[in-house]
PDB file of C-alpha atoms in Angstrom:
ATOM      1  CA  UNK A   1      55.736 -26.919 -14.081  1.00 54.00           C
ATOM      2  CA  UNK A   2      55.562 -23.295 -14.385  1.00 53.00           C
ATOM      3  CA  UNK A   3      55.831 -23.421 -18.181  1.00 60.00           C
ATOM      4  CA  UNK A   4      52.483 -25.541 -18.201  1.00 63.00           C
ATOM      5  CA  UNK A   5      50.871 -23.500 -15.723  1.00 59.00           C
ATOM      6  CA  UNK A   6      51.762 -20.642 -18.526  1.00 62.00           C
ATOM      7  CA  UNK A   7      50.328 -22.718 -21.057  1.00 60.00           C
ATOM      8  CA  UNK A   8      47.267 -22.895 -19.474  1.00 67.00           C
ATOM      9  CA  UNK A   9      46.710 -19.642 -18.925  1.00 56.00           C
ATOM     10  CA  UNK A  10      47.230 -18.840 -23.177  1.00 63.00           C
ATOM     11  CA  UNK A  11      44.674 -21.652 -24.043  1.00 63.00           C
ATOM     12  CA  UNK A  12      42.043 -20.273 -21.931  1.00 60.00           C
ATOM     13  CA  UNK A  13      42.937 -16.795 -22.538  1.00 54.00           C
ATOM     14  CA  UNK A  14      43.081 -18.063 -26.048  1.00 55.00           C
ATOM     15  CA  UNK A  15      39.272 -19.371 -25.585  1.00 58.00           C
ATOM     16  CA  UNK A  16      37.818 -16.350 -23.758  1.00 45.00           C
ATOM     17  CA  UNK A  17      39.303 -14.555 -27.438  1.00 49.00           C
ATOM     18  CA  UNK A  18      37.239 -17.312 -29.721  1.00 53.00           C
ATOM     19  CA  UNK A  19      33.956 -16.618 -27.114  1.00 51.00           C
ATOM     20  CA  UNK A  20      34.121 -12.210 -27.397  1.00 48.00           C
ATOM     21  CA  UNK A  21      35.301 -12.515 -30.794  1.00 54.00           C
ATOM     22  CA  UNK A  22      31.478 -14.096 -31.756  1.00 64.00           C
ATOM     23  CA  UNK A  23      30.016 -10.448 -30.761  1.00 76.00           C
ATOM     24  CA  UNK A  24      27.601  -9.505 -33.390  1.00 79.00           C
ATOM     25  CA  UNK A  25      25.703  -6.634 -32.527  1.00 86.00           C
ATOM     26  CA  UNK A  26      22.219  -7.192 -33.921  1.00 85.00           C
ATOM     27  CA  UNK A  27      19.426  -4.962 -32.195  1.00 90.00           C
ATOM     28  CA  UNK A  28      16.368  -7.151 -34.068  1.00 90.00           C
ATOM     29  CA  UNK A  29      16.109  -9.571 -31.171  1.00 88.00           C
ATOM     30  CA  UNK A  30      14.695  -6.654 -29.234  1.00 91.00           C
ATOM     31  CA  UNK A  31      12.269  -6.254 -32.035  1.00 91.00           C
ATOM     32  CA  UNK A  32      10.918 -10.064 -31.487  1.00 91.00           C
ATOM     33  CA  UNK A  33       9.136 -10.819 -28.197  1.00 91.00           C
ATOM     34  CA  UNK A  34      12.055 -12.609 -26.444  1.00 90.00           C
ATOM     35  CA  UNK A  35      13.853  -9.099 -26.367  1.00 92.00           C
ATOM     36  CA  UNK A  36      11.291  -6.927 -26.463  1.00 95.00           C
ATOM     37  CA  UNK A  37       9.807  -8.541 -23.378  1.00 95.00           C
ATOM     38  CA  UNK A  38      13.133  -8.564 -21.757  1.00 96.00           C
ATOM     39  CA  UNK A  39      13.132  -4.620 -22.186  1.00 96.00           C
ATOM     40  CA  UNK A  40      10.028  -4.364 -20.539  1.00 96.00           C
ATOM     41  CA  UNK A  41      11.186  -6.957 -17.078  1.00 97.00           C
ATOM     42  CA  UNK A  42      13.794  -4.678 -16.669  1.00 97.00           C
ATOM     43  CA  UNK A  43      12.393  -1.182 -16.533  1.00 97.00           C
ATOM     44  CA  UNK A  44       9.387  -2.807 -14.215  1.00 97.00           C
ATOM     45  CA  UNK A  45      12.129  -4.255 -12.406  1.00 97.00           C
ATOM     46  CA  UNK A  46      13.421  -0.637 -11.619  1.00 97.00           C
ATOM     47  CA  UNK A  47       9.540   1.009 -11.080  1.00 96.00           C
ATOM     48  CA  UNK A  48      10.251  -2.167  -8.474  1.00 96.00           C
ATOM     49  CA  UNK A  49      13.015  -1.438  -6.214  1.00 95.00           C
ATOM     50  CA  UNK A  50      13.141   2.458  -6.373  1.00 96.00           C
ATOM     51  CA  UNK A  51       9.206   2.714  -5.142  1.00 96.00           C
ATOM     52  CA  UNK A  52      10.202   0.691  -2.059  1.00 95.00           C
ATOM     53  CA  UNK A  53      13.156   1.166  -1.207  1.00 94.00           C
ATOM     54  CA  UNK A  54      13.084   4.979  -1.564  1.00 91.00           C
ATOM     55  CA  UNK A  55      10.082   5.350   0.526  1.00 95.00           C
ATOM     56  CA  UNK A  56      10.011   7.687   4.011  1.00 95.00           C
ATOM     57  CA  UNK A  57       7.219   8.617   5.793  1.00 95.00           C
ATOM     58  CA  UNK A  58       5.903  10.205   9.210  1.00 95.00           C
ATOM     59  CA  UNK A  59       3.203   9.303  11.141  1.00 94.00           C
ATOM     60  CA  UNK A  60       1.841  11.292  14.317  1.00 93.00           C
ATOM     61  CA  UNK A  61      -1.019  12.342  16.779  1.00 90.00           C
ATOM     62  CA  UNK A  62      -2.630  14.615  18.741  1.00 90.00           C
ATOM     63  CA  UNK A  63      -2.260  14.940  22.690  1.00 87.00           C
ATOM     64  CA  UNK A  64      -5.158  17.016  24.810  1.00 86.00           C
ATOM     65  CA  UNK A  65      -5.642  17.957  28.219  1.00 83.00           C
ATOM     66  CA  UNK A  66      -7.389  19.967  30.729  1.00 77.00           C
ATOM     67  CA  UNK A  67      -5.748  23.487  31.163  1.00 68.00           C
ATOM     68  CA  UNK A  68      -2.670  22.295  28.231  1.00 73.00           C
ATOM     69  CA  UNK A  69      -2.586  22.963  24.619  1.00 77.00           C
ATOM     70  CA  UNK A  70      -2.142  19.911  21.945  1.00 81.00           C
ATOM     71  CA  UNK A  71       1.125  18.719  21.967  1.00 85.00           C
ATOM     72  CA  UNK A  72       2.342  16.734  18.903  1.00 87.00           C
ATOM     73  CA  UNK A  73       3.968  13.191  18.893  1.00 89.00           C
ATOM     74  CA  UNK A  74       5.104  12.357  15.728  1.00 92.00           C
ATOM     75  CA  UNK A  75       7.747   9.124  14.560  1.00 92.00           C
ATOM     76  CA  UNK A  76       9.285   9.140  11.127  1.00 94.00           C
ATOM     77  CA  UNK A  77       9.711   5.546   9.367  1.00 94.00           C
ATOM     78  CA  UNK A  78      11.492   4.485   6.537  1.00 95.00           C
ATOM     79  CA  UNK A  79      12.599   1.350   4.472  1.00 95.00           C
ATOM     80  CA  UNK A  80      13.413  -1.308   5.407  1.00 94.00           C
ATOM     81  CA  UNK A  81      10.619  -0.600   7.666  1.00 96.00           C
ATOM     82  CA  UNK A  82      11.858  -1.748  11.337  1.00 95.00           C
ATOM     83  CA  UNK A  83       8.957  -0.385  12.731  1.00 94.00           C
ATOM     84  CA  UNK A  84      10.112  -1.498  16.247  1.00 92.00           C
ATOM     85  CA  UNK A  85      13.322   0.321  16.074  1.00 93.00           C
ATOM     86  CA  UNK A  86      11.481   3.631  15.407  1.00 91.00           C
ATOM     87  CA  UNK A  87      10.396   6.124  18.186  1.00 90.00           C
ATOM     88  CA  UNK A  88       7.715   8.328  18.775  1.00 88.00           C
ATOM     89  CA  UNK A  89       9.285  11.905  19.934  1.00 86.00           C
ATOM     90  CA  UNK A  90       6.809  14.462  21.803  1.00 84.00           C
ATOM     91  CA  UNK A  91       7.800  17.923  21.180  1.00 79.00           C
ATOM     92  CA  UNK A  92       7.996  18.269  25.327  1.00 77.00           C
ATOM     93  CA  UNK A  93       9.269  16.108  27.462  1.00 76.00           C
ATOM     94  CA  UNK A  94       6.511  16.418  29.964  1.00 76.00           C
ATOM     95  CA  UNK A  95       2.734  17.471  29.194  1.00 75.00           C
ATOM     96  CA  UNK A  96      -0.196  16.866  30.766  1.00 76.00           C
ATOM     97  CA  UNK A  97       1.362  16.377  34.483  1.00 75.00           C
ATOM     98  CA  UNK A  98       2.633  13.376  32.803  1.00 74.00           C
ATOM     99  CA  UNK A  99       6.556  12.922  31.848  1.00 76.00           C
ATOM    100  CA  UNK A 100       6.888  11.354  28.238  1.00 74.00           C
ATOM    101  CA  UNK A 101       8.579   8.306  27.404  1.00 75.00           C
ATOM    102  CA  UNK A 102       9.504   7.806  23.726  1.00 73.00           C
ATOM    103  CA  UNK A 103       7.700   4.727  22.647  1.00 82.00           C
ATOM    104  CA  UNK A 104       8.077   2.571  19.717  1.00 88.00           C
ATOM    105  CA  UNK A 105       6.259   1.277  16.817  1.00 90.00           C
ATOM    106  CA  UNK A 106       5.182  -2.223  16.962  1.00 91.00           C
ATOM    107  CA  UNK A 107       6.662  -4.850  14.280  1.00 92.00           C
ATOM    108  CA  UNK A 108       9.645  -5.273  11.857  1.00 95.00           C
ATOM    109  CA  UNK A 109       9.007  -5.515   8.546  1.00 96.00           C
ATOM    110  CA  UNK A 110      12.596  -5.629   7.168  1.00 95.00           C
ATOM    111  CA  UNK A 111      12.387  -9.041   6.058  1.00 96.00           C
ATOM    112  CA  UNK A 112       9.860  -9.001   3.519  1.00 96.00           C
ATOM    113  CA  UNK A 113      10.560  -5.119   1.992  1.00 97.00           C
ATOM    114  CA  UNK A 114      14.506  -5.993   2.228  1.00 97.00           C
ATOM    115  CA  UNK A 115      13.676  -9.821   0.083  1.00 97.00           C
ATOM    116  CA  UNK A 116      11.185  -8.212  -2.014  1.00 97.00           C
ATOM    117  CA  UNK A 117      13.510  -4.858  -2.700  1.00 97.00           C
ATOM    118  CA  UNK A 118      17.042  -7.378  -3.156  1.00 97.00           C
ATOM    119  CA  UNK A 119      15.106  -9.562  -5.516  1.00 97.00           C
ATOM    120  CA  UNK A 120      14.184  -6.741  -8.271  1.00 97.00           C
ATOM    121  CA  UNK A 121      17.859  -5.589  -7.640  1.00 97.00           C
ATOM    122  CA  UNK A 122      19.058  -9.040  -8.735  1.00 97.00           C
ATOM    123  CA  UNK A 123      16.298  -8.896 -11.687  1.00 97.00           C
ATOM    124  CA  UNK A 124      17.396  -5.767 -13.141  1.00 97.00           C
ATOM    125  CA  UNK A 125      21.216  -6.994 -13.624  1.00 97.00           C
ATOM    126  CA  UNK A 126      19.551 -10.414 -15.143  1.00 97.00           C
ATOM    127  CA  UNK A 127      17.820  -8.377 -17.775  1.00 96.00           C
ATOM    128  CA  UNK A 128      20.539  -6.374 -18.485  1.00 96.00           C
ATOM    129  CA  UNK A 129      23.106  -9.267 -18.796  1.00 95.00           C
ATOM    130  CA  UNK A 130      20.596 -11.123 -20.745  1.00 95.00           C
ATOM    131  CA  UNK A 131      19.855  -7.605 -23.531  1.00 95.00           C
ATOM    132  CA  UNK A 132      23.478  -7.506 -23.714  1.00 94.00           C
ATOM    133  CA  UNK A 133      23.414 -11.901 -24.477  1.00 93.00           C
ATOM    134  CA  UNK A 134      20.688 -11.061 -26.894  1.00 93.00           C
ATOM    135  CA  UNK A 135      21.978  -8.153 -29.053  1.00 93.00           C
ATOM    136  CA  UNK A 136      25.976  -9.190 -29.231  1.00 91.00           C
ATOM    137  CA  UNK A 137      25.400 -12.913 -28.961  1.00 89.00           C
ATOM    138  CA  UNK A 138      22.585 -13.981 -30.094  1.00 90.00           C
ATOM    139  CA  UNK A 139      24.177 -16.377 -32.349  1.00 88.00           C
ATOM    140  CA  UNK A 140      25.572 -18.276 -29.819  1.00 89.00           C
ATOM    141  CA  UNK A 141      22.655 -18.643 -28.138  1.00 88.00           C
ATOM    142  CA  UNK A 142      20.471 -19.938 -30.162  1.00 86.00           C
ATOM    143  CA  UNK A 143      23.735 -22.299 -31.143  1.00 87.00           C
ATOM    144  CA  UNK A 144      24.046 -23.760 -27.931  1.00 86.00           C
ATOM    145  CA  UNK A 145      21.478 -26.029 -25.886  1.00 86.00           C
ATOM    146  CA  UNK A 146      22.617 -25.249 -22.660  1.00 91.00           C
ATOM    147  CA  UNK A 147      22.377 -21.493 -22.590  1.00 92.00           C
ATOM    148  CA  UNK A 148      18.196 -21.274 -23.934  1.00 92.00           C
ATOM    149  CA  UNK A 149      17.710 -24.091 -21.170  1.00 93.00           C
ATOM    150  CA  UNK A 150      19.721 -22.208 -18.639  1.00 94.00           C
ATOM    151  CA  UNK A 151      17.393 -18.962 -19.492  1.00 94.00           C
ATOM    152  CA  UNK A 152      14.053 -20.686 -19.357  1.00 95.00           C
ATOM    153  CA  UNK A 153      14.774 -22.036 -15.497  1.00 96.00           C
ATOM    154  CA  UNK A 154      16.068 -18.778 -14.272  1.00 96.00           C
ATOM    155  CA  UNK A 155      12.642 -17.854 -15.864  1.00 96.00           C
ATOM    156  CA  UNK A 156      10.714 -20.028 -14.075  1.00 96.00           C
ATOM    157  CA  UNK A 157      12.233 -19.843 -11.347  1.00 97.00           C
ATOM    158  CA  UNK A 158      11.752 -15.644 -11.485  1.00 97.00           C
ATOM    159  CA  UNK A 159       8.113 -16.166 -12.093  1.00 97.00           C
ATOM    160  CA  UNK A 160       7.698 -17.902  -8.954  1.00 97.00           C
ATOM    161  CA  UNK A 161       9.755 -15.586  -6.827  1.00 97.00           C
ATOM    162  CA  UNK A 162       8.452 -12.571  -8.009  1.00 97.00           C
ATOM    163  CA  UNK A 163       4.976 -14.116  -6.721  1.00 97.00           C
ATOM    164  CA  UNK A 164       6.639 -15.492  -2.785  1.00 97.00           C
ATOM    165  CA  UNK A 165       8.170 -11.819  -2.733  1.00 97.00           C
ATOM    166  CA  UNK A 166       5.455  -9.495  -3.779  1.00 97.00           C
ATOM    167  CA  UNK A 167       2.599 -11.176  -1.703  1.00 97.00           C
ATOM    168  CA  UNK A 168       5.218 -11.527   1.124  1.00 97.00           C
ATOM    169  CA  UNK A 169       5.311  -7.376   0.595  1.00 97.00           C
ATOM    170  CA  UNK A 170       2.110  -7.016   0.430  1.00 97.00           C
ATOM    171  CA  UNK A 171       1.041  -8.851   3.331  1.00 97.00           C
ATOM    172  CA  UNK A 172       3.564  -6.303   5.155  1.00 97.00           C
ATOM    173  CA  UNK A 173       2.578  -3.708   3.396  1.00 97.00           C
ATOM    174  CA  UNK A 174      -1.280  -4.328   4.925  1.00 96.00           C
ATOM    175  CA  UNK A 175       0.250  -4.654   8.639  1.00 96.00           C
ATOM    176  CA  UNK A 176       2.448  -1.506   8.176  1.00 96.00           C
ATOM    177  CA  UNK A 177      -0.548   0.424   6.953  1.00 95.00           C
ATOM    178  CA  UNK A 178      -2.704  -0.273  10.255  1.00 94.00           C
ATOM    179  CA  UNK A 179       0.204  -0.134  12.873  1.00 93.00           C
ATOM    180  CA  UNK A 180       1.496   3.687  11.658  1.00 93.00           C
ATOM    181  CA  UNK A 181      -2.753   4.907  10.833  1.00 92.00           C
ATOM    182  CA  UNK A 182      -5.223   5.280  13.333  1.00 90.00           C
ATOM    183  CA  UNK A 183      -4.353   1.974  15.330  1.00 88.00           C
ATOM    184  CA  UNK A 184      -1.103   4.095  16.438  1.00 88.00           C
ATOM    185  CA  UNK A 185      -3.120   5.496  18.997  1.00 88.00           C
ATOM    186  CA  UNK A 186      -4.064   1.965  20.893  1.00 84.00           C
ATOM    187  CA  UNK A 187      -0.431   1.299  21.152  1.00 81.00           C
ATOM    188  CA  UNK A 188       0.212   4.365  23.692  1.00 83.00           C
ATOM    189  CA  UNK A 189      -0.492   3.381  27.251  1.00 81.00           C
ATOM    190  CA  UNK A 190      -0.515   7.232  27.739  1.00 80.00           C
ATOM    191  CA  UNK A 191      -3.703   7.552  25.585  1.00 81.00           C
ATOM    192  CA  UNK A 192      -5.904   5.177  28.255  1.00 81.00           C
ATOM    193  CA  UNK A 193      -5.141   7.326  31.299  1.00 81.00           C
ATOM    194  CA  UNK A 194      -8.122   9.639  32.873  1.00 83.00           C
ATOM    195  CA  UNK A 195      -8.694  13.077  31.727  1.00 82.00           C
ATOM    196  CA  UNK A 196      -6.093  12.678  28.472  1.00 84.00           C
ATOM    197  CA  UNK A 197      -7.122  12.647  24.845  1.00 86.00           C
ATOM    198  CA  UNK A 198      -5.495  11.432  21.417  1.00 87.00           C
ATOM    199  CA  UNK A 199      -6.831  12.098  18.306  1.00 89.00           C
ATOM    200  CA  UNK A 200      -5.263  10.678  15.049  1.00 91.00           C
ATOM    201  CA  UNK A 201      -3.391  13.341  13.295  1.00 91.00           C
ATOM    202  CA  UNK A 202      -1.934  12.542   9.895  1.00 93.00           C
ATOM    203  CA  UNK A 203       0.300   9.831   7.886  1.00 94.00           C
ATOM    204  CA  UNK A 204       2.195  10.030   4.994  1.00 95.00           C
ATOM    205  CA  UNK A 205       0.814   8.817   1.565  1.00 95.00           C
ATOM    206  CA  UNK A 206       2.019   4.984   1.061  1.00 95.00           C
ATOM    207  CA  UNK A 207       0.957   4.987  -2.805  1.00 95.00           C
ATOM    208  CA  UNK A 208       4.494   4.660  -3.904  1.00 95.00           C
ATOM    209  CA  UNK A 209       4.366   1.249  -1.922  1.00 96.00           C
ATOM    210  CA  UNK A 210       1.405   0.584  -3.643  1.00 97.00           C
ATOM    211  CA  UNK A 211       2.914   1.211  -6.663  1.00 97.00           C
ATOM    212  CA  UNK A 212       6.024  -1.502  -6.089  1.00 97.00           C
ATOM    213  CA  UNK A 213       3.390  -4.057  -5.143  1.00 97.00           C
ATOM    214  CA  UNK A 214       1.342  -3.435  -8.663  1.00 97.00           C
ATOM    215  CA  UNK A 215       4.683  -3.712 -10.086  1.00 97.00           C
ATOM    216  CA  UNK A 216       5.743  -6.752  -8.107  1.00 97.00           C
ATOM    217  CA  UNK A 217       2.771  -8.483  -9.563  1.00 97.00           C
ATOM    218  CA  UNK A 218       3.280  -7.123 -13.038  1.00 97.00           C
ATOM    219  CA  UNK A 219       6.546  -8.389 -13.088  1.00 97.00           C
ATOM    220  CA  UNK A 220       5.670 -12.187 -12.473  1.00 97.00           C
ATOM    221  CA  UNK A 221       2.848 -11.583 -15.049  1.00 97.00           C
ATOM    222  CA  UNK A 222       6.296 -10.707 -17.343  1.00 96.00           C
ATOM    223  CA  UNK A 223       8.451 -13.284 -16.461  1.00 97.00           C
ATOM    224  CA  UNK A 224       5.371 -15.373 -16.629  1.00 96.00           C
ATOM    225  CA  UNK A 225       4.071 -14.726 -20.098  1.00 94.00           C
ATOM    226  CA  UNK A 226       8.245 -14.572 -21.362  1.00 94.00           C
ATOM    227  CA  UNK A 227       8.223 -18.157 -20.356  1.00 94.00           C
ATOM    228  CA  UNK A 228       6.888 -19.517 -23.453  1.00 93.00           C
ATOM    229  CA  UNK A 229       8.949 -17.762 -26.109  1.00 92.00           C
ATOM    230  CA  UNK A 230      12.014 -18.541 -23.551  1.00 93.00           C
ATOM    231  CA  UNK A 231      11.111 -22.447 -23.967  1.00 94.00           C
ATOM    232  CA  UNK A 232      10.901 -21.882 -28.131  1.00 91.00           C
ATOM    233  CA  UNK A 233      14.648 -21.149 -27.943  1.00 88.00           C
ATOM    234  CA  UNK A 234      15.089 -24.127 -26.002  1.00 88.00           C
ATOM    235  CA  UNK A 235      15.970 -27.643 -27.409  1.00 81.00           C
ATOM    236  CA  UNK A 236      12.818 -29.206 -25.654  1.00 75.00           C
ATOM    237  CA  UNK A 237      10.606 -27.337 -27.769  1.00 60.00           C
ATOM    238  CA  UNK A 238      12.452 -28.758 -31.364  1.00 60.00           C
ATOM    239  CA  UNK A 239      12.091 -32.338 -29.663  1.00 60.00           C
ATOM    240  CA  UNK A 240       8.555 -31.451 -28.453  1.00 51.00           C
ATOM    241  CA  UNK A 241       7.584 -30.569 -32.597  1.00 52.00           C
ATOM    242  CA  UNK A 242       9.637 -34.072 -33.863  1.00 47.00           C
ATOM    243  CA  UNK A 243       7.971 -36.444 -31.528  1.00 47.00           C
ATOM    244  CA  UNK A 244       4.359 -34.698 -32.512  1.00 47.00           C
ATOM    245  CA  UNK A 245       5.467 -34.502 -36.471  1.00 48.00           C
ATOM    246  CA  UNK A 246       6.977 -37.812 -35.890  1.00 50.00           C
ATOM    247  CA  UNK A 247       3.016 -39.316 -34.132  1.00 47.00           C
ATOM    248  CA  UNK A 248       1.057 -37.635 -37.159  1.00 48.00           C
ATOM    249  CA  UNK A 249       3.204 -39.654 -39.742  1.00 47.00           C
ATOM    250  CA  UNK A 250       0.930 -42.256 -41.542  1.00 45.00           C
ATOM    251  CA  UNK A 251       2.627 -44.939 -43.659  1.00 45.00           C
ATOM    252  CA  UNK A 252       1.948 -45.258 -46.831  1.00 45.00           C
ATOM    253  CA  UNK A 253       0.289 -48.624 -47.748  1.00 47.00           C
ATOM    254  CA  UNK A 254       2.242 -50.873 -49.795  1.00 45.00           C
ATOM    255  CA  UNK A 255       1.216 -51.752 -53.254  1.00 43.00           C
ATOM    256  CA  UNK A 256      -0.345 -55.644 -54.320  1.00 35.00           C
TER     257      UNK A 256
END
């Protein structure tokens, strides 16, 4: 028993050998559009992820009253962008003859930044397992039918996520944008009371977010456009060009 467990082991250690020994480093794939396009999904991929996830920002307003200077209240917010978990600190506790409670922020956003932000994570280790598929085995793959059909779903299948994801972000993006600007100020129950005033003050600059949603889209346009030179490598494609050769073939008449 335990000599043909051992045997086991050697024949598929002895097949992983055959599979790494086919490395051919060739960088010319990344010179043809399959690669070169490849190069280009992962580095958006990257403008991706770090623009959103890396984002913090700070939003705040003004308090005024009779006989008190302006006090502050100010909330700092961050990816993944639970909005409701974030409070709004005053820099007293009590101003105004009024004692401050720390509100929150209204919504929570985590779900679409967190899908959107996991997704381009998962994207960039695709592209860099498939550049390192492309330039050491390239041979292989266009040898085998089930690899070029195995690339052309996950394709596909990126094209479409990469649109559910970004417009998912975006969406959020929108709502985040109006709860933290100058609708903050509706939110505070304080800000309705008799004789106090709240004035918008500042919020920080969201065009690194706008940036990962430009990119979000970019990348489906990518993954989108890579489809078709992904389905060349693909046996479909040489059966696609045999059936049409195969139509177009007129017989020859025969002689009298």
């Amino acid at each position: 028993m335990a000599s043909d467990m051992s045997y086991r082991v050697r024949q598929r250690i002895s097949r992983l050998g055959q599979r790494m020994s086919g490395l051919q480093i060739n960088f010319n794939p990344l010179k043809e559009p399959l690669g070169f396009i490849k190069i280009l999904q992962w580095v958006a991929s990257i403008f991706s992820f770090a623009t959103c996830g890396g984002f913090k920002g700070k939003t705040s307003f003004l308090v005024s009253c009779q006989g008190s200077k302006n006090e502050t209240v100010a909330a700092a917010f961050a990816y993944p962008f639970r909005l409701n978990q974030v409070s709004l600190h005053a820099t007293h506790d009590s101003f105004c003859n009024k004692t401050w409670n720390d509100y929150v922020l209204i919504g929570d956003f985590s779900s679409s930044a967190q899908f959107y932000v996991t997704f381009a994570v998962l994207v960039f280790l695709y592209c860099i397992g498939a550049l390192v598929l492309y330039i050491g085995y390239m041979n292989r793959y266009r040898d085998s039918r089930k690899i070029p059909l195995i690339d052309f779903l996950i394709t596909l299948i990126a094209t479409f996520l990469w649109l559910v994801s970004t417009s998912a972000w975006a969406k959020a993006l929108t709502d985040i944008k109006m709860i933290t600007g100058e609708n903050l100020i509706g939110q505070i129950d304080l800000c309705s009371e008799k004789g106090i005033h709240c004035y918008f003050d500042s919020v920080t600059s969201m065009g690194s977010l706008n940036v990962s949603v430009i990119f979000g889209f970019l990348n489906m346009i990518l993954w989108g456009g890579n489809a078709w030179f992904v389905y060349k490598e693909t046996s479909l494609h040489g059966q696609s060009n045999v059936s049409t050769h195969g139509a177009g073939t007129v017989a020859s008449p025969s002689g009298m």
